[in-house]
Amino acid sequence: MHSQEHVVIIGAGIIGATSAYQCLEAGLRVTLVEPEQPGDEQAASFGNAGWLSSHSVLPPATPGAWKHVPKWLTDPLGPLAIRWKYFPKALPWLTRYLQAASNYTKIERTAVALRSLLAGAPGLHQEMAEKAGVGHLIVRTGLLHAYLSKEHFEQDAKAWDIRRKEGILWKELDAAALAELEPDLDRRYTFGVLVPETGSCRNPGAYTAALITHAQARGAQLICARATGFRIEQGALQAVMTDVGEIPCDKAVIAIGARSKELARLAGDKVSLESERGYHAVVLAPEVGPRIPTMFADRKVITTPMEHGLRVAGQVEIAQTDDTPDWRRAEILRKHLVALYPKLPADLPTDRITIWMGRRPSTPDGLPCIGLASGCGDIIHAYGHGHVGLVGSARTGRLVAQLASGVQPEISLAPFSPQRFQSHV
Ligand SMILES: Cc1cc2nc3c(=O)[nH]c(=O)nc-3n(C[C@H](O)[C@H](O)[C@H](O)COP(=O)(O)OP(=O)(O)OC[C@H]3O[C@@H](n4cnc5c(N)ncnc54)[C@H](O)[C@@H]3O)c2cc1C
């Protein structure tokens, strides 16, 4: 491998950004292809909850989750929505999604794989952010799970046992300790779990953009274009094709999040990927709020103090990637927020709220696709991180650089094989 190897990274979300960072570290020449402003609203990386949750090792579904689906779908404040006209198309993915978490043996296998990807991620992000001049965006105060009662926490015991097996430690807080830590929180929440090894990002979009700017300062080229395919000759990659022409290169990385399926197919792999749409609402200049980013198991929302306001994020909406947003989902989040922090005004004026919809790139088993393409070993898959793309991007970038340099990856990539869906897509 010589220093002139040229890698084209397609997509400048957080996965493309960390991949660019690490490919430059590895001495590769880097070109990024992105049709929009990096880290802007089109990217899931813009509006996520900012959790650097190295303990998020469980797949989103749990055994028996299907039993709750009818209730969630009919609850006006529920966490799940399906656009019924899209339902038949999404059904195979949905079935596999529930099957992947149908028993705890499967879930433990997923947890081992995810832990190998996520362990140490907050520190890796801290290091990259500091090098990119935005160290202040990463905070290491841990993450909090708030429960209505200790009994509710105990209903989640299996999940926490799996985390314990993966070496994850936490601190349990009784009502008094929780109220002391989070004085503005609704007092109906009487039990907390604080996970100290984790962290959060106070502006994920700005962090993504800063990593790209940093990569440019180190010599990476950013081309404003949409990738459309590959020119492959005798099994070797010649160029990435875009709507503004071809970019000759030695290697390419598919990192376009929820839109990766078609490029993956052109690289020889049929992958199971859906956009699991989510929403956020941000209250500007909030009167009160959490000190530590908090997840509420009963409401399935996360509240995070951000650089520019208080963000509440969540919701899973299964719909066609480009269907119009259903802004009632963001309104649901706002309602949760004012219920959680009762000192927030119930009638917040609309000019103090911003809302957003984004697309989680989700595989049915909750594991990303990271590995070489079947159709051409010069093409690298790096997408499908679902609910953990921000935290998971740190090690993913390193793995991409290792694959692009022909170096043995630092963890086993077998669980993340892009070919694992071949038999059933
Ligand atoms: C509501 C919500 C909350 C979340 N909370 C968290 C959290 O707290 N912690 C966490 O770890 N994860 C979280 N996630 C998940 C996380 O945001 C995603 O997994 C992650 O951002 C995916 O990053 P990406 O780079 O793969 O995709 P994206 O960020 O979507 O970036 C893909 C980029 O590719 C570009 N692109 C698309 N097509 C092309 C093309 N043909 N050619 C070139 N470029 C193209 C797009 O313009 C875009 O900029 C959350 C997601 C949502 C929706």
JSON list of N, CA and C in Angstrom, two decimals, residues 85-111:
[
{"chain": "A", "resi": 85, "resn": "LYS", "atom": "N", "xyz": [-49.97, 2.47, 3.66]},
{"chain": "A", "resi": 85, "resn": "LYS", "atom": "CA", "xyz": [-49.77, 2.15, 2.24]},
{"chain": "A", "resi": 85, "resn": "LYS", "atom": "C", "xyz": [-48.37, 1.56, 2.01]},
{"chain": "A", "resi": 86, "resn": "TYR", "atom": "N", "xyz": [-47.46, 1.80, 2.94]},
{"chain": "A", "resi": 86, "resn": "TYR", "atom": "CA", "xyz": [-46.11, 1.26, 2.81]},
{"chain": "A", "resi": 86, "resn": "TYR", "atom": "C", "xyz": [-45.96, -0.09, 3.51]},
{"chain": "A", "resi": 87, "resn": "PHE", "atom": "N", "xyz": [-46.95, -0.44, 4.31]},
{"chain": "A", "resi": 87, "resn": "PHE", "atom": "CA", "xyz": [-46.86, -1.63, 5.16]},
{"chain": "A", "resi": 87, "resn": "PHE", "atom": "C", "xyz": [-46.48, -2.91, 4.38]},
{"chain": "A", "resi": 88, "resn": "PRO", "atom": "N", "xyz": [-47.15, -3.21, 3.23]},
{"chain": "A", "resi": 88, "resn": "PRO", "atom": "CA", "xyz": [-46.79, -4.45, 2.53]},
{"chain": "A", "resi": 88, "resn": "PRO", "atom": "C", "xyz": [-45.32, -4.50, 2.13]},
{"chain": "A", "resi": 89, "resn": "LYS", "atom": "N", "xyz": [-44.77, -3.35, 1.72]},
{"chain": "A", "resi": 89, "resn": "LYS", "atom": "CA", "xyz": [-43.35, -3.30, 1.32]},
{"chain": "A", "resi": 89, "resn": "LYS", "atom": "C", "xyz": [-42.43, -3.51, 2.51]},
{"chain": "A", "resi": 90, "resn": "ALA", "atom": "N", "xyz": [-42.85, -2.97, 3.67]},
{"chain": "A", "resi": 90, "resn": "ALA", "atom": "CA", "xyz": [-41.98, -3.04, 4.86]},
{"chain": "A", "resi": 90, "resn": "ALA", "atom": "C", "xyz": [-42.13, -4.37, 5.61]},
{"chain": "A", "resi": 91, "resn": "LEU", "atom": "N", "xyz": [-43.18, -5.13, 5.27]},
{"chain": "A", "resi": 91, "resn": "LEU", "atom": "CA", "xyz": [-43.49, -6.32, 6.07]},
{"chain": "A", "resi": 91, "resn": "LEU", "atom": "C", "xyz": [-42.33, -7.31, 6.21]},
{"chain": "A", "resi": 92, "resn": "PRO", "atom": "N", "xyz": [-41.61, -7.66, 5.12]},
{"chain": "A", "resi": 92, "resn": "PRO", "atom": "CA", "xyz": [-40.51, -8.62, 5.30]},
{"chain": "A", "resi": 92, "resn": "PRO", "atom": "C", "xyz": [-39.45, -8.10, 6.29]},
{"chain": "A", "resi": 93, "resn": "TRP", "atom": "N", "xyz": [-39.14, -6.81, 6.18]},
{"chain": "A", "resi": 93, "resn": "TRP", "atom": "CA", "xyz": [-38.15, -6.21, 7.10]},
{"chain": "A", "resi": 93, "resn": "TRP", "atom": "C", "xyz": [-38.70, -6.23, 8.52]},
{"chain": "A", "resi": 94, "resn": "LEU", "atom": "N", "xyz": [-39.97, -5.86, 8.68]},
{"chain": "A", "resi": 94, "resn": "LEU", "atom": "CA", "xyz": [-40.58, -5.82, 10.03]},
{"chain": "A", "resi": 94, "resn": "LEU", "atom": "C", "xyz": [-40.59, -7.21, 10.67]},
{"chain": "A", "resi": 95, "resn": "THR", "atom": "N", "xyz": [-40.89, -8.21, 9.86]},
{"chain": "A", "resi": 95, "resn": "THR", "atom": "CA", "xyz": [-40.93, -9.58, 10.38]},
{"chain": "A", "resi": 95, "resn": "THR", "atom": "C", "xyz": [-39.54, -9.98, 10.86]},
{"chain": "A", "resi": 96, "resn": "ARG", "atom": "N", "xyz": [-38.53, -9.69, 10.05]},
{"chain": "A", "resi": 96, "resn": "ARG", "atom": "CA", "xyz": [-37.16, -10.05, 10.44]},
{"chain": "A", "resi": 96, "resn": "ARG", "atom": "C", "xyz": [-36.70, -9.25, 11.67]},
{"chain": "A", "resi": 97, "resn": "TYR", "atom": "N", "xyz": [-37.19, -8.01, 11.76]},
{"chain": "A", "resi": 97, "resn": "TYR", "atom": "CA", "xyz": [-36.86, -7.12, 12.89]},
{"chain": "A", "resi": 97, "resn": "TYR", "atom": "C", "xyz": [-37.35, -7.74, 14.20]},
{"chain": "A", "resi": 98, "resn": "LEU", "atom": "N", "xyz": [-38.59, -8.25, 14.18]},
{"chain": "A", "resi": 98, "resn": "LEU", "atom": "CA", "xyz": [-39.13, -8.87, 15.39]},
{"chain": "A", "resi": 98, "resn": "LEU", "atom": "C", "xyz": [-38.47, -10.23, 15.64]},
{"chain": "A", "resi": 99, "resn": "GLN", "atom": "N", "xyz": [-38.20, -10.97, 14.54]},
{"chain": "A", "resi": 99, "resn": "GLN", "atom": "CA", "xyz": [-37.56, -12.30, 14.69]},
{"chain": "A", "resi": 99, "resn": "GLN", "atom": "C", "xyz": [-36.15, -12.17, 15.28]},
{"chain": "A", "resi": 100, "resn": "ALA", "atom": "N", "xyz": [-35.45, -11.11, 14.87]},
{"chain": "A", "resi": 100, "resn": "ALA", "atom": "CA", "xyz": [-34.05, -10.95, 15.32]},
{"chain": "A", "resi": 100, "resn": "ALA", "atom": "C", "xyz": [-33.95, -10.80, 16.83]},
{"chain": "A", "resi": 101, "resn": "ALA", "atom": "N", "xyz": [-35.06, -10.40, 17.44]},
{"chain": "A", "resi": 101, "resn": "ALA", "atom": "CA", "xyz": [-35.05, -10.21, 18.89]},
{"chain": "A", "resi": 101, "resn": "ALA", "atom": "C", "xyz": [-36.06, -11.14, 19.56]},
{"chain": "A", "resi": 102, "resn": "SER", "atom": "N", "xyz": [-36.29, -12.31, 18.95]},
{"chain": "A", "resi": 102, "resn": "SER", "atom": "CA", "xyz": [-37.36, -13.17, 19.46]},
{"chain": "A", "resi": 102, "resn": "SER", "atom": "C", "xyz": [-36.94, -13.95, 20.70]},
{"chain": "A", "resi": 103, "resn": "ASN", "atom": "N", "xyz": [-35.63, -14.08, 20.97]},
{"chain": "A", "resi": 103, "resn": "ASN", "atom": "CA", "xyz": [-35.22, -14.72, 22.23]},
{"chain": "A", "resi": 103, "resn": "ASN", "atom": "C", "xyz": [-33.90, -14.12, 22.71]},
{"chain": "A", "resi": 104, "resn": "TYR", "atom": "N", "xyz": [-33.60, -14.39, 23.98]},
{"chain": "A", "resi": 104, "resn": "TYR", "atom": "CA", "xyz": [-32.44, -13.73, 24.59]},
{"chain": "A", "resi": 104, "resn": "TYR", "atom": "C", "xyz": [-31.10, -14.27, 24.09]},
{"chain": "A", "resi": 105, "resn": "THR", "atom": "N", "xyz": [-31.08, -15.47, 23.51]},
{"chain": "A", "resi": 105, "resn": "THR", "atom": "CA", "xyz": [-29.82, -15.96, 22.95]},
{"chain": "A", "resi": 105, "resn": "THR", "atom": "C", "xyz": [-29.42, -15.07, 21.77]},
{"chain": "A", "resi": 106, "resn": "LYS", "atom": "N", "xyz": [-30.41, -14.76, 20.92]},
{"chain": "A", "resi": 106, "resn": "LYS", "atom": "CA", "xyz": [-30.12, -13.89, 19.76]},
{"chain": "A", "resi": 106, "resn": "LYS", "atom": "C", "xyz": [-29.70, -12.50, 20.25]},
{"chain": "A", "resi": 107, "resn": "ILE", "atom": "N", "xyz": [-30.41, -12.01, 21.26]},
{"chain": "A", "resi": 107, "resn": "ILE", "atom": "CA", "xyz": [-30.11, -10.66, 21.76]},
{"chain": "A", "resi": 107, "resn": "ILE", "atom": "C", "xyz": [-28.71, -10.60, 22.36]},
{"chain": "A", "resi": 108, "resn": "GLU", "atom": "N", "xyz": [-28.32, -11.65, 23.06]},
{"chain": "A", "resi": 108, "resn": "GLU", "atom": "CA", "xyz": [-26.97, -11.66, 23.65]},
{"chain": "A", "resi": 108, "resn": "GLU", "atom": "C", "xyz": [-25.90, -11.68, 22.57]},
{"chain": "A", "resi": 109, "resn": "ARG", "atom": "N", "xyz": [-26.19, -12.39, 21.48]},
{"chain": "A", "resi": 109, "resn": "ARG", "atom": "CA", "xyz": [-25.22, -12.42, 20.36]},
{"chain": "A", "resi": 109, "resn": "ARG", "atom": "C", "xyz": [-25.07, -11.01, 19.77]},
{"chain": "A", "resi": 110, "resn": "THR", "atom": "N", "xyz": [-26.20, -10.34, 19.60]},
{"chain": "A", "resi": 110, "resn": "THR", "atom": "CA", "xyz": [-26.16, -8.96, 19.09]},
{"chain": "A", "resi": 110, "resn": "THR", "atom": "C", "xyz": [-25.38, -8.06, 20.05]},
{"chain": "A", "resi": 111, "resn": "ALA", "atom": "N", "xyz": [-25.63, -8.27, 21.35]},
{"chain": "A", "resi": 111, "resn": "ALA", "atom": "CA", "xyz": [-24.98, -7.42, 22.36]},
{"chain": "A", "resi": 111, "resn": "ALA", "atom": "C", "xyz": [-23.45, -7.57, 22.32]}
]
